[in-house]
Structures are given as C-alpha cells and as structure tokens.
Coordinates of C-alpha atoms in Angstrom, one line a residue:
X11 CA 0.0 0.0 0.0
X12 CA 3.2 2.4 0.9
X13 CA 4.6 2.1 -2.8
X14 CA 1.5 2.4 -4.3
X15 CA 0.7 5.8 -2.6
X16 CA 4.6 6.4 -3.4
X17 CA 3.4 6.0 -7.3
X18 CA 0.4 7.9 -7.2
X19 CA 2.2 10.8 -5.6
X20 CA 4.5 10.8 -8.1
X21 CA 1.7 11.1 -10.7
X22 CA 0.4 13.6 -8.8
X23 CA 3.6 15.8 -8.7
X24 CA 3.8 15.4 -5.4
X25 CA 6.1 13.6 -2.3
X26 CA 4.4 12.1 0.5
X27 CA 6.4 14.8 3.0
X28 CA 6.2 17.9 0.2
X29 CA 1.6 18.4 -0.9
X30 CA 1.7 21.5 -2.8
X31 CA -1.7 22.1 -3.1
X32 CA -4.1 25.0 -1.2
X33 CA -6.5 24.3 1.1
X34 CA -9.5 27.0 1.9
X35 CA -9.5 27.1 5.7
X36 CA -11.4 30.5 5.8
X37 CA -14.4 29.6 3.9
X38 CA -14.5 26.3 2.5
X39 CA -18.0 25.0 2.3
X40 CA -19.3 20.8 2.0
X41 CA -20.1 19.4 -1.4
X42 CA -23.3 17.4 -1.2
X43 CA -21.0 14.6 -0.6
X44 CA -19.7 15.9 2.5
X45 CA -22.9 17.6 3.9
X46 CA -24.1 14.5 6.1
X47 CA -20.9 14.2 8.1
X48 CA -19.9 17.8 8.1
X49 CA -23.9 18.5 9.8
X50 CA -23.2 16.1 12.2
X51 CA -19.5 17.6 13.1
X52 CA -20.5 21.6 12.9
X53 CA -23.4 20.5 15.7
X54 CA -20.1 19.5 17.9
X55 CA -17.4 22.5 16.9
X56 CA -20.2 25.3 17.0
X57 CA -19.1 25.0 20.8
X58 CA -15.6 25.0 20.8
X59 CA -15.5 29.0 20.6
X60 CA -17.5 29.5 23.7
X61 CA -15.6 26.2 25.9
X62 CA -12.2 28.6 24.8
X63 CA -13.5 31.7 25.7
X64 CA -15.0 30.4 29.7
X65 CA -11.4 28.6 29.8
X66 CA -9.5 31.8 29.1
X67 CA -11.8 33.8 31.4
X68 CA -11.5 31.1 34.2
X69 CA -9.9 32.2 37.6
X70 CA -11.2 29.5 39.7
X71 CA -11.5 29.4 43.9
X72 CA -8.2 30.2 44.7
X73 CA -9.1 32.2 47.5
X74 CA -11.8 31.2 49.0
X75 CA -9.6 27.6 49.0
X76 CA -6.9 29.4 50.8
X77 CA -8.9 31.5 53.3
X78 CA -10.9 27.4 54.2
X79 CA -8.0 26.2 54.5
X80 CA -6.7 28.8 56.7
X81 CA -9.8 28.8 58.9
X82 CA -10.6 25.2 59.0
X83 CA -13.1 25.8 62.1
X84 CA -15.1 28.5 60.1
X85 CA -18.4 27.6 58.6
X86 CA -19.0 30.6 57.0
X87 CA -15.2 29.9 55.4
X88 CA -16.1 26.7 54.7
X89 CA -19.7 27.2 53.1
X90 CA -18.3 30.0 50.9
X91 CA -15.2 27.8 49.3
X92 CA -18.0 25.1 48.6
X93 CA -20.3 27.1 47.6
X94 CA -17.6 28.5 44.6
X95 CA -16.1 25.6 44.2
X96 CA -19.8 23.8 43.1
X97 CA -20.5 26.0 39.6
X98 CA -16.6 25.7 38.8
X99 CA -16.9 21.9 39.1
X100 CA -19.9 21.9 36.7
X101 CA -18.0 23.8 34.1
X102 CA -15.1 21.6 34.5
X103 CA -17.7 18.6 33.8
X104 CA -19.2 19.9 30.7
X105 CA -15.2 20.7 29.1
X106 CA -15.1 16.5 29.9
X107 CA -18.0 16.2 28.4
X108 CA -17.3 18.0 25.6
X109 CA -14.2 15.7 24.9
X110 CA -16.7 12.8 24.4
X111 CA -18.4 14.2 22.0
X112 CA -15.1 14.9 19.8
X113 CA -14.4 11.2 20.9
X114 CA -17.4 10.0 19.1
X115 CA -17.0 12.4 16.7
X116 CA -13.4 12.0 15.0
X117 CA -14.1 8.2 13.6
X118 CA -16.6 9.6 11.7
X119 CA -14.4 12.6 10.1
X120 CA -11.6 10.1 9.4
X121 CA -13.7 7.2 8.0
X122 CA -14.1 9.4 5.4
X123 CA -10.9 11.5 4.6
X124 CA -9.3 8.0 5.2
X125 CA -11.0 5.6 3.0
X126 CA -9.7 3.4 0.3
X127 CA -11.5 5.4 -2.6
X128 CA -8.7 8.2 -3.2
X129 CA -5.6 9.4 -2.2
X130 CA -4.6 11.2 0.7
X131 CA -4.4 14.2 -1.7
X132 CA -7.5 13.7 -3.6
X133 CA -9.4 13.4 -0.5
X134 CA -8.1 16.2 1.6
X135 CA -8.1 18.5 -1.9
X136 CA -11.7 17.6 -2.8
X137 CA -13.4 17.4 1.0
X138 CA -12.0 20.4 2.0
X139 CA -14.8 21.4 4.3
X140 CA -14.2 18.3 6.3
X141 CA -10.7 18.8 6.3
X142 CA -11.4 22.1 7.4
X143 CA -13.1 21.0 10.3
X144 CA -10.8 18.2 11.2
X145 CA -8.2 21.3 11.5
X146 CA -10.4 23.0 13.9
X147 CA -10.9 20.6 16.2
X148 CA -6.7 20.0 16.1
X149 CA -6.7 24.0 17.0
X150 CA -9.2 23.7 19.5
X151 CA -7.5 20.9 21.0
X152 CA -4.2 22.8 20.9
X153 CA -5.5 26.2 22.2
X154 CA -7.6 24.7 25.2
X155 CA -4.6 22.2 26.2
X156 CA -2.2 25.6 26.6
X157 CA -4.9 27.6 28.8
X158 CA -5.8 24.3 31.2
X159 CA -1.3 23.9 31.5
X160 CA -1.2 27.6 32.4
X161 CA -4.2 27.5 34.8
X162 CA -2.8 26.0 38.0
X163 CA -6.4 26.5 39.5
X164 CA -8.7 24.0 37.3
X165 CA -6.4 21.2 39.0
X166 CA -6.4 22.8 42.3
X167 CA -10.3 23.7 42.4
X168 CA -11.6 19.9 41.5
X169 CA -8.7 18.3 44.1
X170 CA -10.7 20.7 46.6
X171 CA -14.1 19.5 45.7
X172 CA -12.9 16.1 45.8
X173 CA -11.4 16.1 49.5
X174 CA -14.6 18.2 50.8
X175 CA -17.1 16.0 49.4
X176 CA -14.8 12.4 50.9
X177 CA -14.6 14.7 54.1
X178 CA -18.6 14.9 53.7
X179 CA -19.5 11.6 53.5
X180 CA -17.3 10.1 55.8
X181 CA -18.1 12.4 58.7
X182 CA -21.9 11.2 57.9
X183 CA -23.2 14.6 56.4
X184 CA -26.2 14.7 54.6
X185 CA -25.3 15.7 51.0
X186 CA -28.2 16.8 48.7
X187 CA -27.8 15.4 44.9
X188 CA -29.7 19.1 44.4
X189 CA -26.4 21.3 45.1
X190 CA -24.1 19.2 43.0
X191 CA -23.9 17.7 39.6
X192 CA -20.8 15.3 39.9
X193 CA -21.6 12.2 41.4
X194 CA -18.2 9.9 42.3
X195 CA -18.0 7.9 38.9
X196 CA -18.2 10.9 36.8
X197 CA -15.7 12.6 39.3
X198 CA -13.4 9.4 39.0
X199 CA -13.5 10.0 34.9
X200 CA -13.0 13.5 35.5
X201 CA -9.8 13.0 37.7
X202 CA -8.0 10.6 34.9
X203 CA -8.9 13.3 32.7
X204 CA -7.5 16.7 33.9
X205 CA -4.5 14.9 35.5
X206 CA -3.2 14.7 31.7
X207 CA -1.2 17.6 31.3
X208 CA -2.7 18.0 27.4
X209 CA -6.1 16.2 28.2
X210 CA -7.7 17.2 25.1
X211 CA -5.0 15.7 22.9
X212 CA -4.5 12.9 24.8
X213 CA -8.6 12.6 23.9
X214 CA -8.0 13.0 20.5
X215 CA -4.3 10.7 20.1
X216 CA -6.1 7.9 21.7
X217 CA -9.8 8.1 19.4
X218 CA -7.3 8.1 16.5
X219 CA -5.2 5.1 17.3
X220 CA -8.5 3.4 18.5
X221 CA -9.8 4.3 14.7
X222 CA -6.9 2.4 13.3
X223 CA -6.9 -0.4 15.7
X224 CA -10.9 -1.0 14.9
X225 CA -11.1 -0.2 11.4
X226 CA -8.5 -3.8 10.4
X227 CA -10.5 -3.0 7.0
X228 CA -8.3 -0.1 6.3
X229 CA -4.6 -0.1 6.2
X230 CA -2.5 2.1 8.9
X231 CA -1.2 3.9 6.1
X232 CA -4.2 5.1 5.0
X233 CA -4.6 6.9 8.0
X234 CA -0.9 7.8 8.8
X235 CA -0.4 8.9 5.0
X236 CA -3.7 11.2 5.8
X237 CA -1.8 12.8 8.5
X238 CA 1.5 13.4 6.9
X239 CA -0.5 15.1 4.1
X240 CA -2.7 17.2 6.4
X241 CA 1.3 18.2 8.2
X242 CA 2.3 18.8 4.5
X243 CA -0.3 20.8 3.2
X244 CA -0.1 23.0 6.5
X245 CA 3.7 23.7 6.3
X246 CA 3.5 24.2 2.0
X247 CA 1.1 27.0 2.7
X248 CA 3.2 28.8 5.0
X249 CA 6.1 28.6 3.0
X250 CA 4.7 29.1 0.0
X251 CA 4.0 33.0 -0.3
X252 CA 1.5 32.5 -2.8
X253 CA -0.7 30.7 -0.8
X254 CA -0.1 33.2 2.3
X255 CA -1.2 36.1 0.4
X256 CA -4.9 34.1 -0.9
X257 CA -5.1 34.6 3.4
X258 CA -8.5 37.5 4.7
X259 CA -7.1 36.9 8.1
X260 CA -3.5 37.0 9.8
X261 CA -4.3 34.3 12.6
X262 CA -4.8 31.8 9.7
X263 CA -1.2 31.3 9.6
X264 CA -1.1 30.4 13.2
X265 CA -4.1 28.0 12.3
X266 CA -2.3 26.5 10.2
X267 CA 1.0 26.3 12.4
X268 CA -1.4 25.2 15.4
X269 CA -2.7 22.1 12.8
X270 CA 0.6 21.2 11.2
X271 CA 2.2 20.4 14.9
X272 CA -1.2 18.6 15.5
X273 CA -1.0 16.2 13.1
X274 CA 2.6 15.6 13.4
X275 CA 1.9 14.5 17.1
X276 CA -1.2 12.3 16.0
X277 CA 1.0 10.7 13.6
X278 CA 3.6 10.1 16.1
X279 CA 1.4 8.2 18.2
X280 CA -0.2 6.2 15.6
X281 CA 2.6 5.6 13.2
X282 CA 4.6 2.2 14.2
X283 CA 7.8 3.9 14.3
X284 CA 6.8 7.8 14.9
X285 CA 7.6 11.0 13.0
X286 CA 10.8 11.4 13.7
X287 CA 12.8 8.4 12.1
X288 CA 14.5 9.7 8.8
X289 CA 12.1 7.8 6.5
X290 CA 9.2 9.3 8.0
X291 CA 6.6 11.1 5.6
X292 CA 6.7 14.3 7.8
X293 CA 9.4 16.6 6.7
X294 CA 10.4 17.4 10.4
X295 CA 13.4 20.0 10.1
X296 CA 11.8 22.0 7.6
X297 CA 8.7 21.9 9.4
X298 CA 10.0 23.0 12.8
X299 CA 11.8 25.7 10.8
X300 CA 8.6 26.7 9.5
X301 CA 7.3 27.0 12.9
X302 CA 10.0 28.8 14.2
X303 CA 10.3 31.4 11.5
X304 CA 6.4 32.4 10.9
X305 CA 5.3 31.6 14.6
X306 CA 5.1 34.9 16.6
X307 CA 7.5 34.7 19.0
X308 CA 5.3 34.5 22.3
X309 CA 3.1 31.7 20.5
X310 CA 5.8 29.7 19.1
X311 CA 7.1 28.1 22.7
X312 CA 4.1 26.4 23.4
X313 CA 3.9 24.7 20.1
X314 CA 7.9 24.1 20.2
X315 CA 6.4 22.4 23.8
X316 CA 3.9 20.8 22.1
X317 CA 6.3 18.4 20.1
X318 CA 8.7 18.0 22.3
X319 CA 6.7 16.8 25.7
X320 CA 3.8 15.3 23.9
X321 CA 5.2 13.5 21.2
X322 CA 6.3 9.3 21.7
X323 CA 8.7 9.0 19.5
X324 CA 11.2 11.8 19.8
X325 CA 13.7 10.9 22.3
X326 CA 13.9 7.3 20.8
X327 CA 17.4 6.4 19.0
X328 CA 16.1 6.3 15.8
X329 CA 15.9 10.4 15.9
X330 CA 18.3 11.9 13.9
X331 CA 20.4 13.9 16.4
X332 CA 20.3 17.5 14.4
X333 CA 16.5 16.8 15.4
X334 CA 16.8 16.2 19.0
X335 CA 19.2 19.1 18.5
X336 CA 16.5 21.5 16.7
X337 CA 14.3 21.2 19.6
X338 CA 16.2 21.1 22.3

C-alpha cells in the first residue's frame, strides 16, 4: 500500500512529506458529498469558541480555597469555598463532556478522509470542508490544552471539591444530589482526565489510534499517510507565499501552524515507528523551521512544547540527532 501511494504521488507531482496544493480554511463550504458528516461535526465544533473563551476567562477558587484552608473551624469559610467551588466543578464537567463528543465524533471525520477510494491528496483536496473541520478541532484541542497547562487552579479547584465531598461523606453529612452535579463515577472519569497535562490531545491521540486499531478493514497507512499530508499541506502553505497572500485573516497562519504540529503528534502516536525516524513522511526540520520562523514569538514556545513533551517517538534512537538538537 506504501509504494502504491509512493506511485500515485508521483503522478500527482507530489512527495508524501512535500503536498503542494491550497486548502481553503477561511471559507471552504461541504459538497453534497460531504454535507451529512460535516452536519453532524459543525453540531459538535459550533461549541468550541464559547468552551475557549470560559477557559481563558477562568480564575477559579483560589481564595476562597486558601482562606478554608486557613480557617478550617469556620463555617461561614467553609460554606463559601464550597459554595464556589460547586458552579466551577460543573463547568469543569461539561469541558469533559465536551471531549466525548469529539471522541465520538473523530471516527466519523476520518472514515471518510481515510477511506480506500482516493488518495490522501485527492481526498483532503476535494473534501475540503471536512478537512477544514478536522483542523479545527486539532486548534481547539491545541488552544484549550495551553490555557488548562497555564491554569494551575482548574487542577487545584476539582482536588478541593474532591477532598470536601470524601470529608462529607465520611463524617456522615447529609449531601443533597440538588447542590451538586458530579456524582463519584463521573468525578473518577473527570480525575483521569485533567491529570493529563494536554487532556484534550491525549482525547483526540487515543480516538485516532482506536480508529486504526478497529477499522483492520483499512490499512494504517491510510490513515498515517492522511496525517502526513494534512502536516504537508499545512507547512506548504506557509512557506509558500503564494498561498499566504490568498489569506483575509492573519491568525490563519497560526491556524495552520497550530494544525501542522497537531497532526505531526497524531501521527507520532499512531505511526509504528513515529515522525521522527528519517524515513518518516513528515518533513520534520523543515517543518520545525517553519514554525520557528512564521510563529510569533510569544506563541511559538508552546507549540515548540507541544512536540517536544507530547510526542512518543522523539527521544527514541532512531531520531536523527540534528533533530533532538532542533528542539532542544
């Protein structure tokens, strides 16, 4: 399957790690084709925006914790963490939630850009508007993983919540179901998940190599090659400066710097050997290059992060030192 793709590439004009081809990620709308799936997924990303913009605004319990804490015989200190700590909780529950919808929802985006009936190419060239929203979903992923890292107080609110409700029930208190919304299972699958440092990706890594372990129909390489592509297509634009200028808006660039790393880190967790190994589809150096000389320079750390604490395959041997050396 490998040397075929290799082939049709080539007929193409392309390389597997060099897609030259534009991809509308401002406006590109579904073919008829597309429409059923895209529906389905637009229901899901059409609250992405808002989850980001709670996240970012976020502040959390931090004093009322302390001041508890502080005054551990005060009720009134006591009541008044709880009583913060009990909306913050149920936010926290419906970001969780939201990550099992994307978990249901990515099979059915890469069944289809996956499939046996085209190229990786063809497919991401023709279904743009599923393509489109596969890249959102890797930006939304990528954005809300960087505010929950730099937001100390998600972790520290739900650790509270969890010792004050354990120091509830075991000194026999009466706990109405009426003032809270997360019950001990869903707390439990709430704890595994914000422990993650990047919970959403780890979300989103796992659903993928689920999709290829599940689907024995469909070769890896269908979906790996779909990855390297989407990484391809990303970097190409960028460099290519008649693609930039087709851009409307400036943060379209980051868009597509926020996807690019994305995908490589997908494909590093689902690929056998990772993205880093010199016969890897993913042109690595010229991609980190990329994102070191078009990310702006408070933005291009975290994504720099992003590959090199979230990745499984780059401190193996098989990575080419000047690699290793790139991001270190």
């Amino acid at each position: 399957m490998g040397n075929l793709l290799k082939v049709l590439y080539n007929r193409e004009g392309d390389s597997p790690n060099r897609v030259d081809i534009f991809v509308d990620f401002e406006s590109a709308q579904p073919t008829d084709v597309e429409l059923p799936v895209y529906t389905q997924v637009e229901a899901v990303l059409k609250k992405a925006d808002t989850i980001l913009q709670e996240l970012g605004a976020y502040r959390g319990a931090s004093n009322e914790i302390r001041d508890a804490i502080s005054n551990p015989k005060s009720e009134n200190h006591q009541e008044t963490a709880w009583l913060t700590v009990i909306p913050l909780v149920s936010q926290l529950k419906r970001y969780y939630e939201y990550s099992t919808s994307l978990e249901s929802t990515v099979p059915n985006l890469l069944s289809v850009l996956c499939s046996n009936e085209m190229t990786p190419r063809r497919h991401l060239e023709s279904q743009q508007a599923l393509f489109k929203q596969f890249a959102e979903i890797l930006d939304f992923t990528l954005k809300f993983d960087d505010l929950k890292m730099t937001n100390p107080a998600i972790q520290n609110d739900f650790s509270y919540y969890r010792r004050t409700l354990s120091r509830m029930k075991m000194s026999g208190q009466e706990i109405q179901q009426a003032n809270f919304d997360v019950n001990d299972a869903m707390a439990n699958r709430m704890s595994l998940f914000y422990a993650d440092a990047t919970p959403m990706l780890k979300v989103l890594s796992d659903t993928t190599s689920k999709f290829v372990t599940e689907n024995k129909e469909l070769p890896i390489e269908n979906t790996t090659d779909c990855l390297s592509t989407m990484a391809s297509i990303c970097r190409v634009m960028i460099e290519n400066q008649n693609y930039r200028i087709k851009f409307r808006n400036e943060e379209t660039i980051m868009f597509c710097l926020r996807v690019m790393v994305g995908v490589i880190i997908l494909y590093d967790h689902v690929h056998p050997v990772g993205a880093f190994v010199k016969s890897s589809n993913i042109d690595i150096k010229n991609s980190i290059k990329v994102l070191k000389e078009r990310a702006p320079g408070g933005k291009v750390e975290c994504l720099l992060n992003a590959l090199r604490y979230t990745t499984k395959h780059l401190n193996d041997e098989t990575t080419p030192k000047a690699i290793r050396n790139l991001l270190a």
